[in-house]
Short mmCIF file of C-alpha atoms and ligand atoms in Angstrom, two decimals:
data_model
loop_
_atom_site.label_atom_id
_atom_site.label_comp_id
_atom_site.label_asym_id
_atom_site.label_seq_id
_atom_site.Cartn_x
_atom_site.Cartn_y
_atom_site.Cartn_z
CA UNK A 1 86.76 70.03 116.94
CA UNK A 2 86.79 67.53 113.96
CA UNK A 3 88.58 64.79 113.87
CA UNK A 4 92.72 65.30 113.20
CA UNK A 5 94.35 62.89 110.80
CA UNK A 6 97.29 60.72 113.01
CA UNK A 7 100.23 62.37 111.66
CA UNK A 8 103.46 60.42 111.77
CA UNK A 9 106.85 60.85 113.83
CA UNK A 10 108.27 62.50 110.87
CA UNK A 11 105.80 65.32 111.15
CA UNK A 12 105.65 67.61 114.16
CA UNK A 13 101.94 68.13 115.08
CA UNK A 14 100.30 70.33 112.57
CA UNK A 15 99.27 72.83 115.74
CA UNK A 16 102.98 73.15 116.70
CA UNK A 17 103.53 75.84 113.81
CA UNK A 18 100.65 78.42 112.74
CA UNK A 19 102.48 81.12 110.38
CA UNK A 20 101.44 84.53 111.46
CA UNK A 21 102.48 86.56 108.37
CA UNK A 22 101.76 86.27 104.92
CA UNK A 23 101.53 83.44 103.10
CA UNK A 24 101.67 82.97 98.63
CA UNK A 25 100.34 79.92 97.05
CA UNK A 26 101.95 78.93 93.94
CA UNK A 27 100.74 75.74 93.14
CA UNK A 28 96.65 75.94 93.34
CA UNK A 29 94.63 75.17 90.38
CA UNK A 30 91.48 75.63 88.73
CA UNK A 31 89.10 74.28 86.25
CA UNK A 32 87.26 77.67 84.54
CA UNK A 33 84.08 77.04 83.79
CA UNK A 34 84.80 76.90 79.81
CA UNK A 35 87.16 74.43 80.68
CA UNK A 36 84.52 71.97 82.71
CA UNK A 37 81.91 72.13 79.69
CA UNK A 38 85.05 71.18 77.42
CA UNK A 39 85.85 68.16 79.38
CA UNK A 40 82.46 67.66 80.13
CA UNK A 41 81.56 67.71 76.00
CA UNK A 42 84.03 64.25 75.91
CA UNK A 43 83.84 60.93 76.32
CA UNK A 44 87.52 59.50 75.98
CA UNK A 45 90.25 60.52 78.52
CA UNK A 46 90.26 63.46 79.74
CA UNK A 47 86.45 63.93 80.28
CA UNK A 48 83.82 65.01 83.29
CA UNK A 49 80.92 62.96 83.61
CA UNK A 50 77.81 64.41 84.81
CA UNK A 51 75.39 61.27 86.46
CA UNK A 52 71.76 62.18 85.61
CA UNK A 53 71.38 61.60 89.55
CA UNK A 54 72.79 65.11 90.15
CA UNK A 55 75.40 63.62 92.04
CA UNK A 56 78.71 65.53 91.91
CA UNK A 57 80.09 64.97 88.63
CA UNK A 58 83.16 62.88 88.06
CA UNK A 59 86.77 64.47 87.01
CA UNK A 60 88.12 60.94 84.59
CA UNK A 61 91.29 62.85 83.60
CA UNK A 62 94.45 60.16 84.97
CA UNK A 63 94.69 56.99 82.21
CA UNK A 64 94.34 54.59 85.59
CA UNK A 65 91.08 56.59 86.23
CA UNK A 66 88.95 54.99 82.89
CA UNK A 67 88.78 51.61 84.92
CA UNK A 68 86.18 50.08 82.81
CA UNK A 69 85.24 47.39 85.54
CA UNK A 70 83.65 50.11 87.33
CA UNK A 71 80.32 52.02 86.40
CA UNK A 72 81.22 55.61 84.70
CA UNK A 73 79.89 57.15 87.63
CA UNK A 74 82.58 55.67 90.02
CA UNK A 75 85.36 55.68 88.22
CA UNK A 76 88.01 59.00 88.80
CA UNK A 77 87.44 61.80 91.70
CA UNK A 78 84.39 63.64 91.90
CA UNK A 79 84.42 67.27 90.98
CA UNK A 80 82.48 70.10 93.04
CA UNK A 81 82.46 73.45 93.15
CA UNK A 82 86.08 73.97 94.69
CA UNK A 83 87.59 73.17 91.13
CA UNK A 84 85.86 76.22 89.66
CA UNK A 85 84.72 78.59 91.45
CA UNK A 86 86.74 82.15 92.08
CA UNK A 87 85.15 82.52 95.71
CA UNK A 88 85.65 78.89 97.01
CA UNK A 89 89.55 79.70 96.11
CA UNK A 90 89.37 82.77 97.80
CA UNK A 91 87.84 80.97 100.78
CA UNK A 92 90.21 78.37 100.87
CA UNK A 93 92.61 81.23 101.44
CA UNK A 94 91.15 82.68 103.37
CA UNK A 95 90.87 79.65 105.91
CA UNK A 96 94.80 78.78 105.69
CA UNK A 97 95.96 82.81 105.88
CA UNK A 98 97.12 82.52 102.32
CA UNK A 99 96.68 86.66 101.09
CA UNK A 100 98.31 85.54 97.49
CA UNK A 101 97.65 82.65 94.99
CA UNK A 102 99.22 81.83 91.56
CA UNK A 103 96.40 79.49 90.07
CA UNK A 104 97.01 77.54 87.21
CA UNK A 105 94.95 75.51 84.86
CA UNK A 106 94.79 72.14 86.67
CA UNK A 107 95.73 69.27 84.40
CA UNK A 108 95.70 67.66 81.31
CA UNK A 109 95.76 71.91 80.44
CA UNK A 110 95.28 71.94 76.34
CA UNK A 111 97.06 69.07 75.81
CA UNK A 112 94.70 67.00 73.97
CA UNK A 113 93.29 69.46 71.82
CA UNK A 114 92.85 69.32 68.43
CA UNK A 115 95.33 71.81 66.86
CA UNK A 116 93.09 74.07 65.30
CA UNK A 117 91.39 74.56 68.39
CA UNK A 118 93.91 74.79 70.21
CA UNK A 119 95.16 78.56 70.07
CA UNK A 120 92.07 80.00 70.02
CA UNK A 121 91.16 78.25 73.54
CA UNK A 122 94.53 79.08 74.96
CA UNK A 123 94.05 82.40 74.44
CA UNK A 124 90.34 82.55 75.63
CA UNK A 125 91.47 80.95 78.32
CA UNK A 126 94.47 82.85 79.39
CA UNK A 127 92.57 86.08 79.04
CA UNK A 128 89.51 84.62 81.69
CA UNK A 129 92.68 84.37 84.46
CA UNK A 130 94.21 87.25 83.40
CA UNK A 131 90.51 89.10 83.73
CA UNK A 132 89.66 87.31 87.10
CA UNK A 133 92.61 88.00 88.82
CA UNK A 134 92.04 91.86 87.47
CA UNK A 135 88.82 91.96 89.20
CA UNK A 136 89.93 90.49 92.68
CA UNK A 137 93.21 92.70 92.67
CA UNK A 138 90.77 95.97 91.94
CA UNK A 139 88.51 94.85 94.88
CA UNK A 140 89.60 97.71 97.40
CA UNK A 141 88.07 96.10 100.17
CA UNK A 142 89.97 93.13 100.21
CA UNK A 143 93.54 92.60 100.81
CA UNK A 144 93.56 88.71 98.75
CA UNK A 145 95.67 88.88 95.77
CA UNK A 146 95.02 86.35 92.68
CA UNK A 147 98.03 85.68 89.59
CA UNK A 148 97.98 83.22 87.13
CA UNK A 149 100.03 81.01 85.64
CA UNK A 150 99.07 80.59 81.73
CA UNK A 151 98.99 77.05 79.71
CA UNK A 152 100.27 76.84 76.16
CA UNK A 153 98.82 75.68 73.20
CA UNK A 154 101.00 72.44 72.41
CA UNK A 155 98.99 71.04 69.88
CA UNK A 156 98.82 74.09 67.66
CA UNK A 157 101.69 75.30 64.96
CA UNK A 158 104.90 76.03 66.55
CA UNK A 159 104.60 79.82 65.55
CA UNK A 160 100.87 80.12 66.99
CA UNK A 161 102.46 78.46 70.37
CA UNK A 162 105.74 81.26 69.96
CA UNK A 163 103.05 83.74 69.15
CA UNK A 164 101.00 83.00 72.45
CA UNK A 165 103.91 83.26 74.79
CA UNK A 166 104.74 86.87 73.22
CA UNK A 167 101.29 87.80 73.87
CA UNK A 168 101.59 86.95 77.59
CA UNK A 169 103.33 90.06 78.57
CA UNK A 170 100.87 92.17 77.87
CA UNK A 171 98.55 90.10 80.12
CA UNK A 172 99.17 91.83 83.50
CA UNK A 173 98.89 89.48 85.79
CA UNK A 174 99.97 86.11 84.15
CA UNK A 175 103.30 85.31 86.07
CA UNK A 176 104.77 82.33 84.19
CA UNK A 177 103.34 79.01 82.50
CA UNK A 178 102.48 75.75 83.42
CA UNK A 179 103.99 73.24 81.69
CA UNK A 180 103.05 69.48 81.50
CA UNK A 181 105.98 66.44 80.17
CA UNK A 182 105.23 65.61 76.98
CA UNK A 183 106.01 69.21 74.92
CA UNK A 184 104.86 68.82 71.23
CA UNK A 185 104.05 64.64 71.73
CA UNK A 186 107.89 63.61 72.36
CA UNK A 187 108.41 64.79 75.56
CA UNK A 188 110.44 67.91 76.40
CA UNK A 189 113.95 66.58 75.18
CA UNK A 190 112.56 66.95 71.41
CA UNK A 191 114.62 69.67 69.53
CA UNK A 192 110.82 70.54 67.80
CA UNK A 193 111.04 72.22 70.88
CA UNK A 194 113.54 74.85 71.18
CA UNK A 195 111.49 77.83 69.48
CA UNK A 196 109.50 77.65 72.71
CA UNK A 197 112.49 77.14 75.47
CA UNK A 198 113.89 80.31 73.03
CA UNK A 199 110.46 82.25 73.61
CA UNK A 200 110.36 81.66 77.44
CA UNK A 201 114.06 82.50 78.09
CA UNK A 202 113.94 85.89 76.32
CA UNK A 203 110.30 86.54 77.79
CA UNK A 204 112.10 85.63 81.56
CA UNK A 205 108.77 83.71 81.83
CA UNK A 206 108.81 80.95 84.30
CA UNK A 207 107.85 77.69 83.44
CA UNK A 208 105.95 75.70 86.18
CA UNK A 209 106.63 71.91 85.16
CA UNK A 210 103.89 69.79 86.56
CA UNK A 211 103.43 66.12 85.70
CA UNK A 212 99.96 64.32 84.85
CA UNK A 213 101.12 61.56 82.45
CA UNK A 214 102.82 59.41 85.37
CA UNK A 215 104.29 56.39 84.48
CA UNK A 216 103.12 53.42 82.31
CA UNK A 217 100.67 50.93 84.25
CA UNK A 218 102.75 48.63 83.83
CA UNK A 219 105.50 49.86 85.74
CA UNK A 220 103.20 49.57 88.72
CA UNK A 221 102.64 45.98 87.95
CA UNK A 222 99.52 46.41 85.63
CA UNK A 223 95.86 47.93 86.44
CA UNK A 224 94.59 45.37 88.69
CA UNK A 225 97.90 46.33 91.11
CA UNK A 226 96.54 50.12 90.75
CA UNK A 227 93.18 48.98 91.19
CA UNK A 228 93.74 47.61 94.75
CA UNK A 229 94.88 51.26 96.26
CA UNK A 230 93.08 53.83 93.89
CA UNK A 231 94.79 56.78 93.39
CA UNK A 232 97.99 56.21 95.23
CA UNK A 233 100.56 54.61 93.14
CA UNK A 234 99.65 57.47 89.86
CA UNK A 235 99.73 59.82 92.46
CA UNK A 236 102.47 58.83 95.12
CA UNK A 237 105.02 57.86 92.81
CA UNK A 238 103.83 58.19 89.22
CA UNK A 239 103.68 61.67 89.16
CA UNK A 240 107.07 62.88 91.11
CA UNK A 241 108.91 60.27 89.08
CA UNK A 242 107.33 61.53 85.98
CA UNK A 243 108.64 65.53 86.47
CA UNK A 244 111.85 64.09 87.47
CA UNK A 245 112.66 62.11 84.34
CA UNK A 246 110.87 64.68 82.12
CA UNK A 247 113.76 67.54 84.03
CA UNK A 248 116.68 64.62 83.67
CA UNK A 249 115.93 64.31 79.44
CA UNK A 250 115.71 68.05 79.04
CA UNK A 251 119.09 68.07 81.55
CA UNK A 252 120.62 65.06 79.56
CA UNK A 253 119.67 66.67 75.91
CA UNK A 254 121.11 70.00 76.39
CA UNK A 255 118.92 72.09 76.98
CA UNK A 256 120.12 74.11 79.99
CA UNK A 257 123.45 74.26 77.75
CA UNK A 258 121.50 75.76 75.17
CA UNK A 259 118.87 78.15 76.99
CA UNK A 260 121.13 78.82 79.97
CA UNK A 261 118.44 81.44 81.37
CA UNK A 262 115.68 79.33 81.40
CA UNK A 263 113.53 79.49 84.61
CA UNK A 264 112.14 76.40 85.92
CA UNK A 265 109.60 75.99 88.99
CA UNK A 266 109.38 72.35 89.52
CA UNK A 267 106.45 70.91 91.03
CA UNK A 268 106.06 68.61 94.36
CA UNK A 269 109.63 69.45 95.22
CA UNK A 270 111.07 68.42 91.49
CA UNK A 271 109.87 64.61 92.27
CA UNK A 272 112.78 62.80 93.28
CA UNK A 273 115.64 65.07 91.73
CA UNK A 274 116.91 66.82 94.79
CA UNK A 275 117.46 62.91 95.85
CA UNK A 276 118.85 61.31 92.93
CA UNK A 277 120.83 64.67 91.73
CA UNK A 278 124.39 62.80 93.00
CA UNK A 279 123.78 59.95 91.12
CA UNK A 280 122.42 61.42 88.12
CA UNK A 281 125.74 63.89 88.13
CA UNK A 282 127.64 60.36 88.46
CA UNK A 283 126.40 58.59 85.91
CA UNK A 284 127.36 61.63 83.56
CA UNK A 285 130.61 61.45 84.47
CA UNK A 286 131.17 57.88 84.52
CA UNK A 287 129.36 57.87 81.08
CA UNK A 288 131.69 56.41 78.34
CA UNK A 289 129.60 57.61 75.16
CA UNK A 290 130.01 61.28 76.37
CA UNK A 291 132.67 63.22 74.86
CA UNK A 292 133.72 64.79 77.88
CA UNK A 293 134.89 60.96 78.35
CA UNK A 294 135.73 60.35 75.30
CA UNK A 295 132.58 58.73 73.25
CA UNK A 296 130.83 60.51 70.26
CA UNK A 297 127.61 61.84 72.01
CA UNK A 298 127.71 65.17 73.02
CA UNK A 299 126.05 64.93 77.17
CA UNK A 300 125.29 67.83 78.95
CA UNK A 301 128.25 70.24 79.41
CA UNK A 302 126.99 72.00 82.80
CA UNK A 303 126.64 70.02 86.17
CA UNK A 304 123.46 68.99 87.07
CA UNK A 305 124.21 70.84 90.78
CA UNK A 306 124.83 74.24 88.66
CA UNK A 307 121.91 73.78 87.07
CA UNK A 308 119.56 73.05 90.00
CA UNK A 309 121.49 76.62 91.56
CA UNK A 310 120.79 78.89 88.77
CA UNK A 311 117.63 77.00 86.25
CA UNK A 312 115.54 75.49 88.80
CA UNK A 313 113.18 76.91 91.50
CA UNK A 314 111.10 74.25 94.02
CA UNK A 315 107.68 74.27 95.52
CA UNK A 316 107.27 73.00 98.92
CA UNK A 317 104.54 70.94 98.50
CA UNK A 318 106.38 67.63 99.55
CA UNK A 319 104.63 66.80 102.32
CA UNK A 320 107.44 65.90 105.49
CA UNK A 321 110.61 67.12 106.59
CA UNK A 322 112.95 64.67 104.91
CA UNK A 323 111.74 65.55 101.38
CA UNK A 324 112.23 69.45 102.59
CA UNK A 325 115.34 69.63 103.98
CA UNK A 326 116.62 67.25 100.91
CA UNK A 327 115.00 70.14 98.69
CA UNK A 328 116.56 72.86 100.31
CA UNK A 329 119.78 71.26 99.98
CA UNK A 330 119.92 70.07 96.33
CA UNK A 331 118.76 73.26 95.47
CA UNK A 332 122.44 74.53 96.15
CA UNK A 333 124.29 77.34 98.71
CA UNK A 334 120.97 79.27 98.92
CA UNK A 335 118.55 76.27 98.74
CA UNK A 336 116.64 78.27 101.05
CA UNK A 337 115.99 81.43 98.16
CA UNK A 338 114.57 78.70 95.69
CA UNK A 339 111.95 77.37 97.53
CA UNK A 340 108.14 78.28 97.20
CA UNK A 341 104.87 77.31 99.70
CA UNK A 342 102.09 75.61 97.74
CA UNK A 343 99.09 73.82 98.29
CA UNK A 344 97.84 72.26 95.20
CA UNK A 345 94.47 73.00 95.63
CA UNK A 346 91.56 72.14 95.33
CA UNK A 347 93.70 67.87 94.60
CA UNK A 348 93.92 66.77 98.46
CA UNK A 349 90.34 67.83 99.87
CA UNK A 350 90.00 66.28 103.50
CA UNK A 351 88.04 62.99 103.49
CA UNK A 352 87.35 64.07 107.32
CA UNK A 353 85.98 67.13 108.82
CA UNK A 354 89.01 69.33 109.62
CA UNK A 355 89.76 71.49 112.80
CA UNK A 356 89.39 75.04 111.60
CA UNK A 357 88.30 74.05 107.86
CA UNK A 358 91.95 73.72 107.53
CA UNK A 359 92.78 71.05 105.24
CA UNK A 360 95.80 68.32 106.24
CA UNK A 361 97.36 68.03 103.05
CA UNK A 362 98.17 71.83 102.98
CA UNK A 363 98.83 71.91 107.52
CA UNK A 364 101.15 69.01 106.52
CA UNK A 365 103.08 70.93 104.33
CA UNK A 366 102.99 74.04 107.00
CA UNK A 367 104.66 71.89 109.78
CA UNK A 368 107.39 70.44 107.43
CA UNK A 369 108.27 74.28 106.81
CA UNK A 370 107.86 75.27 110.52
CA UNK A 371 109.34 72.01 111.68
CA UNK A 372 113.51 71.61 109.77
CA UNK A 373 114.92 74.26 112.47
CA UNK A 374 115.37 77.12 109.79
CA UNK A 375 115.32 80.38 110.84
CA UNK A 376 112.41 83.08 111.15
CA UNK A 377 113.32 84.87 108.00
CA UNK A 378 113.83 81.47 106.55
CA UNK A 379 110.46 79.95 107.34
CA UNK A 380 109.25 83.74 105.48
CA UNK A 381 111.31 83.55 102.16
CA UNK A 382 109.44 79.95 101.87
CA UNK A 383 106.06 81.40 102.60
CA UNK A 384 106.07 84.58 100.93
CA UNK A 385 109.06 86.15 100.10
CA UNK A 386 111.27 83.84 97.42
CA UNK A 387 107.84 84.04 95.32
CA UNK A 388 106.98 87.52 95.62
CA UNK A 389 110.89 88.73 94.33
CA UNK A 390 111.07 85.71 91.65
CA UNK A 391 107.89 86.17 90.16
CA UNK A 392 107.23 89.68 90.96
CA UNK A 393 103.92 89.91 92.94
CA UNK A 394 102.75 92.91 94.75
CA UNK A 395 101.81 91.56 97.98
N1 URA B 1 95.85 65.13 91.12
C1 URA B 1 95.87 65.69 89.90
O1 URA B 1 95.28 65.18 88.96
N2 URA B 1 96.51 66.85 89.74
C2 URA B 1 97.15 67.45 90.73
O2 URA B 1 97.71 68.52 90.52
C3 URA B 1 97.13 66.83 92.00
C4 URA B 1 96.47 65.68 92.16
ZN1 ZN B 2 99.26 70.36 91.12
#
C-alpha cells in the first residue's frame, strides 16, 4: 500500500466506487515524438529543455513557466516518457480499466508555428495519430482501443486550415479536433473565423476546446503572486476561466446563431460556464445595447441554456461532486447524455506512490461520478456510453 492522498468531505473515498465495466478517456494527451524535438529545437515559449545532466527534461510551455529567477533547468514541469510514449498510455489504461482513449495533441498544439510550416506539420502530425491508433486497433490480441483527436493548423492560410479539416475524414480514426482560445490570433469571436466553424459544422466534426493561454499575470496579482504557489493559480483558475470566456465571446458574437450545428466538447467541465450560465443569460437580457432590448448591437439571438442543450458536450474531469452535479445540470433536461469521463493524462502524475498505480487526479474524478447518487446506467453513459454514440467509437 502507498500512501493515499487525504481526500476532502466533498469527495467520498476514492475506494468507495471501482467501475466494473468499460471505461473511454476523452481527454488524454500526448506529445509525439516529432512534436518533443520541435519544442525541444526552441528556446522562447513553448520549448523543452534537455539539462546536459540527463535529468528528465523540462516541458516550459505555460507563460508563468519562463520564470527567469530560476535556473532553465527548474523552471516548468519535467517531461518523461509518459508524454510520448504509445505503451506508457496504454499502460496507464490499463491500470485505471480504461479499454478506450481519444488522445489529443497536448498543448500549445501548432499554435506558434510559423505559417508556412504550419500545414505541412499538421498534417504529418495528424497522419502519426491516425497511423498509431491503426496499429493498436489491428492488434488482435488486445482489446485497448486508441482515437485521436486532430489539431489544426491556425497559423497557416485560411484555405490550407479549410483544406486540412476536409482531409480529416478520410483519416479513420481521427474523431474530432482540439481546439485552443485564441483561433487565427483574435480569439475565437473573430469573424476571420467562420470558414473554419463552416468546415467543422458540415464535417459534424467535434471540436474539443481546451484552454492553455489562461489569464494575464496580472490578473493573479503579478508573477511574484504566481511564484509563491507554482502551478496552481494558471492551472486552478487560469485555465477554466480561460475556456469559459473564450465559449461566452463565441456565445456573445453569434456564432451558435450562425453555425447552429456546431459540436462543442468543452474541457474541465466548460470552466465555470455551467455556474455562471444564469447570469450570463441575465446580463443578455438586461443588456440595453442589444436589439432584442432595443440598442443597435445585434447580441446573441438563442439562449445561452439552448445552446449548452444542443452545441455543447462536457468532460468530467472536474474533480468533486459540486462541479459535477452543477455540470450535469447546466447541461440541460438530459445533462446526463452530454457528459464524458476523462483523465487528462499524462498533466496530474502522482507526486506520491499510489495504491494500485492508480493515479488520484483521475480516482478523484471516478468517485465524483460514482459518488452524485445517479443511477447505474447513468454512472455508464458518463464512462462509456455518451462518448462512444457522440463520437462514434467501436468499443
Ligand atoms: N497542464 C497543461 O499544460 N495542460 C493540460 O492539459 C493540463 C495541465
Ligand atoms: Zn487537458
Amino acid at each position: 500500500m502507498g500512501v493515499h492522498h487525504k481526500l476532502s468531505a466533498e469527495q467520498p473515498s476514492t475506494s468507495e466506487f471501482q467501475p466494473t465495466s468499460t471505461i473511454v478517456d476523452i481527454h488524454t494527451h500526448t506529445y509525439p515524438p516529432s512534436y518533443i524535438d520541435l519544442l525541444a529545437s526552441r528556446d522562447t515559449v513553448p520549448y523543452i529543455h534537455r539539462p546536459s545532466d540527463g535529468s528528465d527534461p523540462r516541458l516550459i510551455i505555460l507563460s508563468s513557466d519562463d520564470d527567469p529567477s530560476k535556473p532553465v533547468e527548474k523552471r516548468g514541469r519535467p517531461v518523461d516518457v509518459s508524454y510520448s510514449s504509445w505503451d506508457e498510455k496504454l499502460k496507464f489504461m490499463r491500470q485505471h480499466n480504461i479499454s478506450t482513449s481519444v488522445v489529443s495533441l497536448a498543448n500549445p498544439w501548432l499554435d506558434f508555428l510559423p505559417s508556412h510550416t504550419a500545414l505541412g506539420t499538421a498534417q504529418q502530425i495528424n497522419n502519426e495519430l491516425n497511423t498509431a491508433c491503426e496499429s493498436q486497433n489491428a492488434k488482435q490480441d488486445s482489446t485497448q482501443r486508441l482515437y485521436a483527436f486532430a489539431s489544426l493548423p491556425l497559423s497557416a492560410k485560411p484555405d490550407e486550415i479549410v483544406s486540412e479539416i476536409q482531409r480529416l475524414s478520410s483519416l479513420k480514426y481521427i474523431k474530432g479536433i482540439i481546439l485552443g482560445t485564441s483561433g487565427l490570433g483574435s480569439g475565437l469571436d473573430d469573424p476571420a473565423m467562420d470558414p473554419l466553424w463552416s468546415a467543422l459544422e458540415e464535417t459534424s466534426i467535434m471540436i474539443f476546446l481546451h484552454p492553455h493561454y489562461g489569464l494575464p499575470d496580472a490578473a493573479f496579482g503579478g508573477p511574484d503572486v504566481i511564484g509563491r504557489s507554482g502551478h496552481v493559480l494558471p492551472l486552478a483558475l487560469g485555465f477554466p476561466l480561460e475556456t469559459t470566456i473564450a465559449v461566452t465571446r463565441m456565445y456573445l458574437s453569434g456564432v451558435f446563431d450562425n453555425f447552429p450545428k456546431l459540436m462543442m466538447l468543452l474541457a474541465h467541465s466548460g470552466g465555470a460556464l455551467p455556474f455562471l450560465a444564469g447570469r450570463i443569460q441575465s446580463c443578455v437580457e438586461h443588456e440595453r445595447e442589444f436589439v432584442a432590448n432595443g440598442g443597435s448591437k445585434q447580441g446573441p439571438k438563442r439562449d445561452v441554456w439552448d445552446v449548452l442543450r444542443t452545441n455543447i458536450w462536457l468532460d468530467a474531469v472536474i474533480y468533486g461532486k459540486a462541479g459535477l452535479k452543477g455540470a450535469i445540470e447546466a447541461a440541460g433536461p438530459n445533462g446526463i447524455d452530454r457528459l464524458m469521463f476523462g483523465t487528462d493524462h499524462p498533466f496530474f502524475p502522482p507526486l506520491r506512490e499510489e495504491v494500485d498505480g492508480k493515479w488520484t487526479s483521475v480516482q478523484s474524478n471516478l468517485a465524483a461520478i460514482g459518488g452524485i447518487g445517479v443511477s447505474q446506467e447513468s454512472v455508464q453513459k458518463i464512462l462509456s456510453r455518451n462518448a462512444a454514440r457522440v463520437l462514434n467509437l467501436e468499443l
